[in-house]
Short mmCIF file of C-alpha atoms and ligand atoms in Angstrom, two decimals:
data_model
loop_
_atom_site.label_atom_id
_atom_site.label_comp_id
_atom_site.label_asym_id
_atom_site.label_seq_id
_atom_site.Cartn_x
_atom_site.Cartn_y
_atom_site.Cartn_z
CA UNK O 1 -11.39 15.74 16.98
CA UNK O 2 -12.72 19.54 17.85
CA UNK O 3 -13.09 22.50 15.29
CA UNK O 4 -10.05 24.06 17.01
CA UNK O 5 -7.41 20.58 15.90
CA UNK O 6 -9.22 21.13 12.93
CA UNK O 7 -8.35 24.57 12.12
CA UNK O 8 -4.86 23.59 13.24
CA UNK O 9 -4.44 21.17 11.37
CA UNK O 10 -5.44 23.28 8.97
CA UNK O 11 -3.37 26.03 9.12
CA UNK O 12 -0.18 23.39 8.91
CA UNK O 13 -1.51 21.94 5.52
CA UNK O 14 -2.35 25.39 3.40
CA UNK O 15 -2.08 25.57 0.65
CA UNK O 16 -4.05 22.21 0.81
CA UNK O 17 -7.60 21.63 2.64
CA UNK O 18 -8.25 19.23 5.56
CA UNK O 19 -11.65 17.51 4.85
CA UNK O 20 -14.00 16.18 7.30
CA UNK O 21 -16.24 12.91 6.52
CA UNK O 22 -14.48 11.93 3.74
CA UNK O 23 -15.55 8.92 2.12
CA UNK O 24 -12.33 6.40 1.96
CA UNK O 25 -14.27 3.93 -0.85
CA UNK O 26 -12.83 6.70 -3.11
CA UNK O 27 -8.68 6.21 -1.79
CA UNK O 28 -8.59 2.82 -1.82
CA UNK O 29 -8.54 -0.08 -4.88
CA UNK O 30 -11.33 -2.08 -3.34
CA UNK O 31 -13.18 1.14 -3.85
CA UNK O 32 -15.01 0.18 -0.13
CA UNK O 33 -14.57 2.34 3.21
CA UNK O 34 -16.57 4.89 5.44
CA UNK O 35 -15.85 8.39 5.84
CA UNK O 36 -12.32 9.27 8.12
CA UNK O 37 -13.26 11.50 10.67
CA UNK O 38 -10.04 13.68 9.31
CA UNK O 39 -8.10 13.83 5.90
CA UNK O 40 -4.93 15.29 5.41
CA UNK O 41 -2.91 15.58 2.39
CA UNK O 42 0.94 15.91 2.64
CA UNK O 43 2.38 18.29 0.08
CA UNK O 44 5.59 18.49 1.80
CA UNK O 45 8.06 16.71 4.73
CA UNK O 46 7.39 20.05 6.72
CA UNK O 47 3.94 19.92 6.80
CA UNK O 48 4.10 15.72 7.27
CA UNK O 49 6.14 16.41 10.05
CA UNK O 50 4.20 19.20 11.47
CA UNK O 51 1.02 17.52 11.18
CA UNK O 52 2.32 13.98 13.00
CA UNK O 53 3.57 16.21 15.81
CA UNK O 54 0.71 18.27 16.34
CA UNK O 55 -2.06 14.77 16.36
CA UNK O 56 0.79 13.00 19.14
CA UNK O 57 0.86 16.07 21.33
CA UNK O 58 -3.02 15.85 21.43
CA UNK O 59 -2.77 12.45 21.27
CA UNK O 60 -5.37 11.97 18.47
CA UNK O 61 -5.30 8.67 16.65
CA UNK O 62 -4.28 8.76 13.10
CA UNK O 63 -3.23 6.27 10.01
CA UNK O 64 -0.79 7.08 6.64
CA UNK O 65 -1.46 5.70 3.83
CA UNK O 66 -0.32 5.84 -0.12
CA UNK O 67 -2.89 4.79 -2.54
CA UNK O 68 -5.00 2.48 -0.54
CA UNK O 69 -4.32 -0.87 -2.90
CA UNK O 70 -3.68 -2.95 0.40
CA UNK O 71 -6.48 -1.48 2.69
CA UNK O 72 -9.58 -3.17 3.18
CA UNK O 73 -11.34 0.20 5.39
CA UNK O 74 -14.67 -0.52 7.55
CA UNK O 75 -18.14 0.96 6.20
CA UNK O 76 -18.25 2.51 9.19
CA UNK O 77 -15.21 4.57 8.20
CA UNK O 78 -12.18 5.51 10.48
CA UNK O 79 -11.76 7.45 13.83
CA UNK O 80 -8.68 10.10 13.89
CA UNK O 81 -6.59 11.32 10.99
CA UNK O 82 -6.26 9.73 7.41
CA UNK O 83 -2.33 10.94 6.18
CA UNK O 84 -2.60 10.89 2.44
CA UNK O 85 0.94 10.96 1.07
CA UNK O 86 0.09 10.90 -2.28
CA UNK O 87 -0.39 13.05 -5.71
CA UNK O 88 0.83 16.45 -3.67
CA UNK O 89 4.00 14.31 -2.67
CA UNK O 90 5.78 12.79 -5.85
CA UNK O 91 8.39 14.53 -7.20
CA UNK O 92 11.20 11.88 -8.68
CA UNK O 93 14.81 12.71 -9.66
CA UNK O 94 17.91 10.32 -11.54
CA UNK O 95 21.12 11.27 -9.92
CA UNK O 96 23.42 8.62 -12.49
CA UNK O 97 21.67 5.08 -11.75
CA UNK O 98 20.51 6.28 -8.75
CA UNK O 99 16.75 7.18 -8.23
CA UNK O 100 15.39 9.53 -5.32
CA UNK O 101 11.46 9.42 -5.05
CA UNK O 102 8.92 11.32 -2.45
CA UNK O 103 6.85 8.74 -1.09
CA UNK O 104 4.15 9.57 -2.57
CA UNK O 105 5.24 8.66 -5.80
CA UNK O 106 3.23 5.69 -7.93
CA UNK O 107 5.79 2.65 -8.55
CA UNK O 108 4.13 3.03 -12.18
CA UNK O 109 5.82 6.05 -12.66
CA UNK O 110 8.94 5.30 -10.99
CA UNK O 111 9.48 2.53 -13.29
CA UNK O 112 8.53 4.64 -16.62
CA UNK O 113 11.35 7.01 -14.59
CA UNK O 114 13.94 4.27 -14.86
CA UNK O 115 13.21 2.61 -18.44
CA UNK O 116 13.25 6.33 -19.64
CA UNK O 117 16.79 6.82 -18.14
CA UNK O 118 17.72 3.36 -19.45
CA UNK O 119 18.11 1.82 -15.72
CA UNK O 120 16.76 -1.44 -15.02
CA UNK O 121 16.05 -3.31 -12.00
CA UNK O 122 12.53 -1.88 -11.43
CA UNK O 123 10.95 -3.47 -14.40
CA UNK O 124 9.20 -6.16 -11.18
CA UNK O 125 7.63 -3.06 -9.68
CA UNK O 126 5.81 -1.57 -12.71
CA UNK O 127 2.43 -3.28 -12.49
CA UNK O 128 2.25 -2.86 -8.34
CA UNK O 129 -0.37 -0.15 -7.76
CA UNK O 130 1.10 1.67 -4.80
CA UNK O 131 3.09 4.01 -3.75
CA UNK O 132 6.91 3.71 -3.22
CA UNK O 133 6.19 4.44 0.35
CA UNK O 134 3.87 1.59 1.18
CA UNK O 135 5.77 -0.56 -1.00
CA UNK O 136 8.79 0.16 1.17
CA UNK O 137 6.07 -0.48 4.28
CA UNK O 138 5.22 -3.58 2.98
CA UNK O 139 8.61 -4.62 0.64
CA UNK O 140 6.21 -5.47 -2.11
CA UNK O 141 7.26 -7.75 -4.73
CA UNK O 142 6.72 -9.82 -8.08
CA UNK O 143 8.39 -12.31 -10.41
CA UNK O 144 11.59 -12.78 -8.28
CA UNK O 145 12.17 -9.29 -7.82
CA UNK O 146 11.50 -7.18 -3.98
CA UNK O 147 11.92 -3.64 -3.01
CA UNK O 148 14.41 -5.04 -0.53
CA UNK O 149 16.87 -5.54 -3.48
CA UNK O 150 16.50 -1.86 -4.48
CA UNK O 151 16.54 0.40 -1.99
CA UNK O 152 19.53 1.43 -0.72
CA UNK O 153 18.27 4.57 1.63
CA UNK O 154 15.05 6.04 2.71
CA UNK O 155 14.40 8.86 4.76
CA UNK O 156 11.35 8.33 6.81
CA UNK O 157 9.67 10.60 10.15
CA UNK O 158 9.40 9.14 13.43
CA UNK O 159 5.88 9.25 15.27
CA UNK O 160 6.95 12.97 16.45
CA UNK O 161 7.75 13.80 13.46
CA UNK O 162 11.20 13.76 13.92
CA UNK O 163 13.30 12.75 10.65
CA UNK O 164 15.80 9.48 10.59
CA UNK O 165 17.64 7.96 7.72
CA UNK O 166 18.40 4.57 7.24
CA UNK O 167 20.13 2.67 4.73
CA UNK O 168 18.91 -0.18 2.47
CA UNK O 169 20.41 -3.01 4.90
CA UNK O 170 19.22 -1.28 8.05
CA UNK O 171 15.75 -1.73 6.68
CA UNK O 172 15.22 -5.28 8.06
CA UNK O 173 13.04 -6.30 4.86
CA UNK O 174 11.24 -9.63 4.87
CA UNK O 175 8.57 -11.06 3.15
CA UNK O 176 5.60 -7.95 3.29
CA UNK O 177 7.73 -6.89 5.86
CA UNK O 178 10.12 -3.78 6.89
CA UNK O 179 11.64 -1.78 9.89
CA UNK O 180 8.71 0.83 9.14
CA UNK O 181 5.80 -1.36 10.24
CA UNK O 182 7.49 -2.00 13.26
CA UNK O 183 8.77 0.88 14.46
CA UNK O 184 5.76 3.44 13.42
CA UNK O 185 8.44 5.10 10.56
CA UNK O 186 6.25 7.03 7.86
CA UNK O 187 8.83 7.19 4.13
CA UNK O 188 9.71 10.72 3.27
CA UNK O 189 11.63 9.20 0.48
CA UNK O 190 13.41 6.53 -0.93
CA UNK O 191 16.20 5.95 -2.97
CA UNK O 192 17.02 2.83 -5.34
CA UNK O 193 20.33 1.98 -7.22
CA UNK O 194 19.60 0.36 -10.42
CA UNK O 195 22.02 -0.38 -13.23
CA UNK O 196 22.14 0.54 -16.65
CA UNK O 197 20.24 -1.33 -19.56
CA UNK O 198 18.72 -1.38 -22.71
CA UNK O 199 15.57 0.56 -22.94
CA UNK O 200 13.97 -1.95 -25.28
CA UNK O 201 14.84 -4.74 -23.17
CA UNK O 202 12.77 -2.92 -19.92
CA UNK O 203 10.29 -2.45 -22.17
CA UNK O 204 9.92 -6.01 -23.40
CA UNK O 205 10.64 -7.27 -19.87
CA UNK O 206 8.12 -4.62 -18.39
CA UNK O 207 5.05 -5.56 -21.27
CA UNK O 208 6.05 -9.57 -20.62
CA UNK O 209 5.25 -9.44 -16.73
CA UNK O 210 2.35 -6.67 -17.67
CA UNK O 211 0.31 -9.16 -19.60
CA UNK O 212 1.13 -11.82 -17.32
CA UNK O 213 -0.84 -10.32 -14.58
CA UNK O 214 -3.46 -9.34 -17.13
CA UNK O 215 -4.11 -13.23 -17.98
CA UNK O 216 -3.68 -14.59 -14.24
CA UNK O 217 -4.88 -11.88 -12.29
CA UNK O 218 -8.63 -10.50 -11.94
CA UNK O 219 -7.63 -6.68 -13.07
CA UNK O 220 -10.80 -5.56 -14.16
CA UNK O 221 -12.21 -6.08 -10.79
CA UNK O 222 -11.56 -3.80 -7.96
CA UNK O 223 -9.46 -5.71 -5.27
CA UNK O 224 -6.03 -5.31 -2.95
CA UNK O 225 -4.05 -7.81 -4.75
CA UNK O 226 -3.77 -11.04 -3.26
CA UNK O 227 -5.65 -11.04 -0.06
CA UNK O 228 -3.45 -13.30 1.53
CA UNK O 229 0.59 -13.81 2.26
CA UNK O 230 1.84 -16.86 0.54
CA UNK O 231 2.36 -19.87 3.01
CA UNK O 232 5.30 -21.44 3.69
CA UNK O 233 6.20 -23.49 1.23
CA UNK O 234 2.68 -23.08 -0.58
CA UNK O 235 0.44 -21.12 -2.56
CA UNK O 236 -3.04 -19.09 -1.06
CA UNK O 237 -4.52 -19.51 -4.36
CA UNK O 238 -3.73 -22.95 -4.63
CA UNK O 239 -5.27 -24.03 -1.48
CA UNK O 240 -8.39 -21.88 -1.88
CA UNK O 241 -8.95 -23.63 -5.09
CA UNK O 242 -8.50 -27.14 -3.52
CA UNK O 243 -10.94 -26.41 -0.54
CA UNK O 244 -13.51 -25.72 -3.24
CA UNK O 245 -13.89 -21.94 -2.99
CA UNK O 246 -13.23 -20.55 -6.83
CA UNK O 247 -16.49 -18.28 -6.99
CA UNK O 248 -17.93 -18.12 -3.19
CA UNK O 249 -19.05 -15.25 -2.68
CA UNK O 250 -20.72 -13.10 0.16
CA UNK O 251 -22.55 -10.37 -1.00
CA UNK O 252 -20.73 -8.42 -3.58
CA UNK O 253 -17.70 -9.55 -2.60
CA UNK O 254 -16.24 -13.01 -4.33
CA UNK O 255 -13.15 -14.94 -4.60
CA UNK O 256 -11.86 -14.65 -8.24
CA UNK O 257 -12.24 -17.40 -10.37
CA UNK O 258 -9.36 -16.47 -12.79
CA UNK O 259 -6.96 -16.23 -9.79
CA UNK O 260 -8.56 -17.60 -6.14
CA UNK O 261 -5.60 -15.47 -4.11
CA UNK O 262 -8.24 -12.69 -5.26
CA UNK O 263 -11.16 -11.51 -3.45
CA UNK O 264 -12.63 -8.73 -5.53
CA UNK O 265 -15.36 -6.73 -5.26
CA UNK O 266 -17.47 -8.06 -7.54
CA UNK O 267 -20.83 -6.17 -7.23
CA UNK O 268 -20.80 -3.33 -4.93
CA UNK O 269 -19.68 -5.10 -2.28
CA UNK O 270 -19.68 -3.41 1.53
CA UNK O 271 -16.34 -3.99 3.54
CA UNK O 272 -18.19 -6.01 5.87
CA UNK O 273 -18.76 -8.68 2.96
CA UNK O 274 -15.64 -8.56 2.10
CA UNK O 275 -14.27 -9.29 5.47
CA UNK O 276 -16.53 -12.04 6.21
CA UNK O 277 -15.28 -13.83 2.63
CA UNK O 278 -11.87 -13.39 4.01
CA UNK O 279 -12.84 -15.18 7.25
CA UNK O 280 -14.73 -18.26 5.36
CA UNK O 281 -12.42 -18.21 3.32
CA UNK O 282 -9.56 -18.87 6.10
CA UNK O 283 -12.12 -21.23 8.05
CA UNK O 284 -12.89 -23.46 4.91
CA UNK O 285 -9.26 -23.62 4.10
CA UNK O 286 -7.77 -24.26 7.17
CA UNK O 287 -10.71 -27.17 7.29
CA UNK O 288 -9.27 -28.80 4.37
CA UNK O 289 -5.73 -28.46 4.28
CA UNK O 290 -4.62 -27.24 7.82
CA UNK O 291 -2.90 -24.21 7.05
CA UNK O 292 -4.38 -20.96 8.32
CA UNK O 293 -3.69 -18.48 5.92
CA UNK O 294 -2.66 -14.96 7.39
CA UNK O 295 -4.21 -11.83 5.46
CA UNK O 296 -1.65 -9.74 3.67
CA UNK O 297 -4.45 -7.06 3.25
CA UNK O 298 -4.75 -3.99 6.16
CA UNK O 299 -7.84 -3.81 8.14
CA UNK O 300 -9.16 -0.81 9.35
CA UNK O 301 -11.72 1.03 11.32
CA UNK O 302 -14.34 -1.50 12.94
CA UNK O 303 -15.49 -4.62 11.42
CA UNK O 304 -18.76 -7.03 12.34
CA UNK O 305 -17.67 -10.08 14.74
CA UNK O 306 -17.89 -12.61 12.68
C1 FAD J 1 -4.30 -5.30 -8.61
C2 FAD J 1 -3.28 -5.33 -7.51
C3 FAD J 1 -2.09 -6.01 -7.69
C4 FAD J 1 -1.13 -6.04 -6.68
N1 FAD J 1 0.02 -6.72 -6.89
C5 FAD J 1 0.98 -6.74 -5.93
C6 FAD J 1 2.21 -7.43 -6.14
O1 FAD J 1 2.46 -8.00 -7.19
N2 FAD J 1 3.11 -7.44 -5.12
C7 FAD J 1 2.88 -6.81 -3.93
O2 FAD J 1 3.75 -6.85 -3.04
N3 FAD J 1 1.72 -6.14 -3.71
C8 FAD J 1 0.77 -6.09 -4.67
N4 FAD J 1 -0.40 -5.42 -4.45
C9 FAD J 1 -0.66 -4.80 -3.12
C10 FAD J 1 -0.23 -3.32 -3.00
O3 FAD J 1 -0.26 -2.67 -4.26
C11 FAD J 1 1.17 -3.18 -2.41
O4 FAD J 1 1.23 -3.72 -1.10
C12 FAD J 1 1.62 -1.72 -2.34
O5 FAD J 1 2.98 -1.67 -2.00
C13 FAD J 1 0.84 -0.88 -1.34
O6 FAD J 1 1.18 0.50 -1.56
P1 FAD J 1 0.12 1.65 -1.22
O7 FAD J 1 0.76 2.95 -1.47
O8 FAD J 1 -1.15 1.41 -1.96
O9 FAD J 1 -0.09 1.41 0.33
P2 FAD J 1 -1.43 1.55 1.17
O10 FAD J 1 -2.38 0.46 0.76
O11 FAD J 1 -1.91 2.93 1.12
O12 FAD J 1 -0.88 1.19 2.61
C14 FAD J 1 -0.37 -0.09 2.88
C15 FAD J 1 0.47 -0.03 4.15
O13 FAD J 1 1.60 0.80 3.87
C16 FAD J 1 1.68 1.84 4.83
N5 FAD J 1 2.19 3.03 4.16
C17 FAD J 1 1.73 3.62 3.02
N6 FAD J 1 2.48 4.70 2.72
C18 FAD J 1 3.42 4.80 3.69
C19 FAD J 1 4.47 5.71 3.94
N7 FAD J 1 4.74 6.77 3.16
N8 FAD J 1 5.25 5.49 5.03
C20 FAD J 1 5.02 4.42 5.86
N9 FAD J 1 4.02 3.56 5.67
C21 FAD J 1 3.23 3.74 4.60
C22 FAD J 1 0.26 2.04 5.34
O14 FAD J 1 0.29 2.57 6.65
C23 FAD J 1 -0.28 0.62 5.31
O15 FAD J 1 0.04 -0.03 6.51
C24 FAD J 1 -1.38 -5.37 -5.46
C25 FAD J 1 -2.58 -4.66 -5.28
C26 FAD J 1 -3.52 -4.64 -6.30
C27 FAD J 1 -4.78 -3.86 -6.11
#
């Protein structure tokens, strides 16, 4: 990208700075990536739209993201334009039972939202660490409960920039799946109709599924959740145990032992290692029990043939 897209760019995002080079190991969970070329951070739908119709008209490659927990990003970083929609882009407000996020609003704090307002239904969503816009993107879910059984609108910019609204059924939602990833739709924001409820039964509902993930899932490690998208009718985890890979490892990187859907970055691991895990990991398996198991995680940027 030239100075001059730069300054553009820029000039579209005051108050906030573009950066150049910056390092991505610090916006995403597996705390692994190269520096973007650009980084922009969205403060407001005029600016996001502004920006995405600047980078088409000079046709410079670019990539939105939330808070990176389902991005594995190359060491050698990213060509084009990181979108951060993020911290700057979170404001949440409870219209009744009805709750109307920014994108770039944690599902963390969405859900404290809700139990504070006494509305359940988002009690699933609590201990997902993303944004509600790429957990639209990717209709993340947990213990029985999906996004797609939430969200009943979301307002979302076209790759020009241009806004469209669609509601919850127009969404196409399937499993990790949703009309934005295929159709290029960024989430401006979302709104979810929950119901009333106690507070103390969210709480004890939220805590319950909280510690469950704390006893089954590698937390203390940095990771993207489970690496891969559950097979029909079977479990990743399951058949990584059963092929004998609890503990493999390629250089920092290693499939959890307390939960083998997990690869985690267990010693300052490069993205390269953990992208060759994932692809022993899918060799080995498909070896012993046929099934080739399809990442859930996002690649980015360039990665080493394997
Ligand atoms: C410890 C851990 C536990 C997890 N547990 C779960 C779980 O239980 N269930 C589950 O489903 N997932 C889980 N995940 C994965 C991840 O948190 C979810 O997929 C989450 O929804 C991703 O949101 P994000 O903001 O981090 O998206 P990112 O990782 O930043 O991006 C993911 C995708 O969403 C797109 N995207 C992001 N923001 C927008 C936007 N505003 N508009 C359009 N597209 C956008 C990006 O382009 C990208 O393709 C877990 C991850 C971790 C690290």
């Amino acid at each position: 990208m030239t100075q001059e897209m730069i300054d553009t760019l820029r000039q579209i995002s005051a108050p906030y700075d573009v950066w150049t080079d910056e390092l991505m190991q610090g916006h995403t969970t597996f705390r692994v990536g190269g520096p973007a070329d650009v980084f922009v951070e969205i403060g407001s739908e005029e600016q996001f739209s502004k920006v995405l119709a600047y980078l088409k008209a000079q046709k410079q490659p670019y990539f939105v993201f939330g808070n990176g927990s389902n991005l594995l990003v190359s060491d050698k970083g990213v060509k084009g334009c990181m979108i951060h929609v993020g911290n700057q882009f979170q404001e949440i407000r409870v219209e009744g039972e009805t709750i109307i996020a920014r994108a770039g609003a944690k599902l963390s704090k969405v859900a404290a939202v809700a139990a504070e307002h006494a509305l359940g239904g988002m009690e699933f969503a609590a201990g997902i660490p993303g944004t509600i816009g790429g957990a639209v993107y990717m209709n993340a879910g947990a213990y029985d409960g999906e996004m797609a059984q939430i969200v009943t609108s979301v307002r979302a910019l076209n790759y020009s920039g241009e806004p469209v609204v669609f509601r919850g059924e127009e969404m196409n939602f399937g499993y990790r799946k949703s009309r934005l990833k295929k159709e290029a739709l960024y989430a401006v924001e979302v709104t979810l109709r929950l119901h009333p409820a106690d507070r103390e039964e969210i709480k004890a509902k939220t805590d319950d599924l909280q510690k469950r993930r704390k006893e089954k899932q590698p937390l203390e490690y940095p990771s993207a959740g489970s690496t891969f998208k559950r097979p029909e009718g079977n479990f990743a985890g399951k058949l990584i145990q059963e092929a004998g890979l609890a503990g493999a490892s390629i250089g920092g990187a290693e499939v959890s032992e307390k939960h083998c859907g997990f690869i985690i970055n267990r010693k300052h691991a490069s993205a390269s290692d953990i992208r060759a895990l994932i692809t022993l990991v899918q060799e080995k398996v498909r070896a012993n029990s046929g099934v080739m198991l399809e990442p859930e995680v996002i690649f980015l940027g360039e990665f080493p043939k394997a």
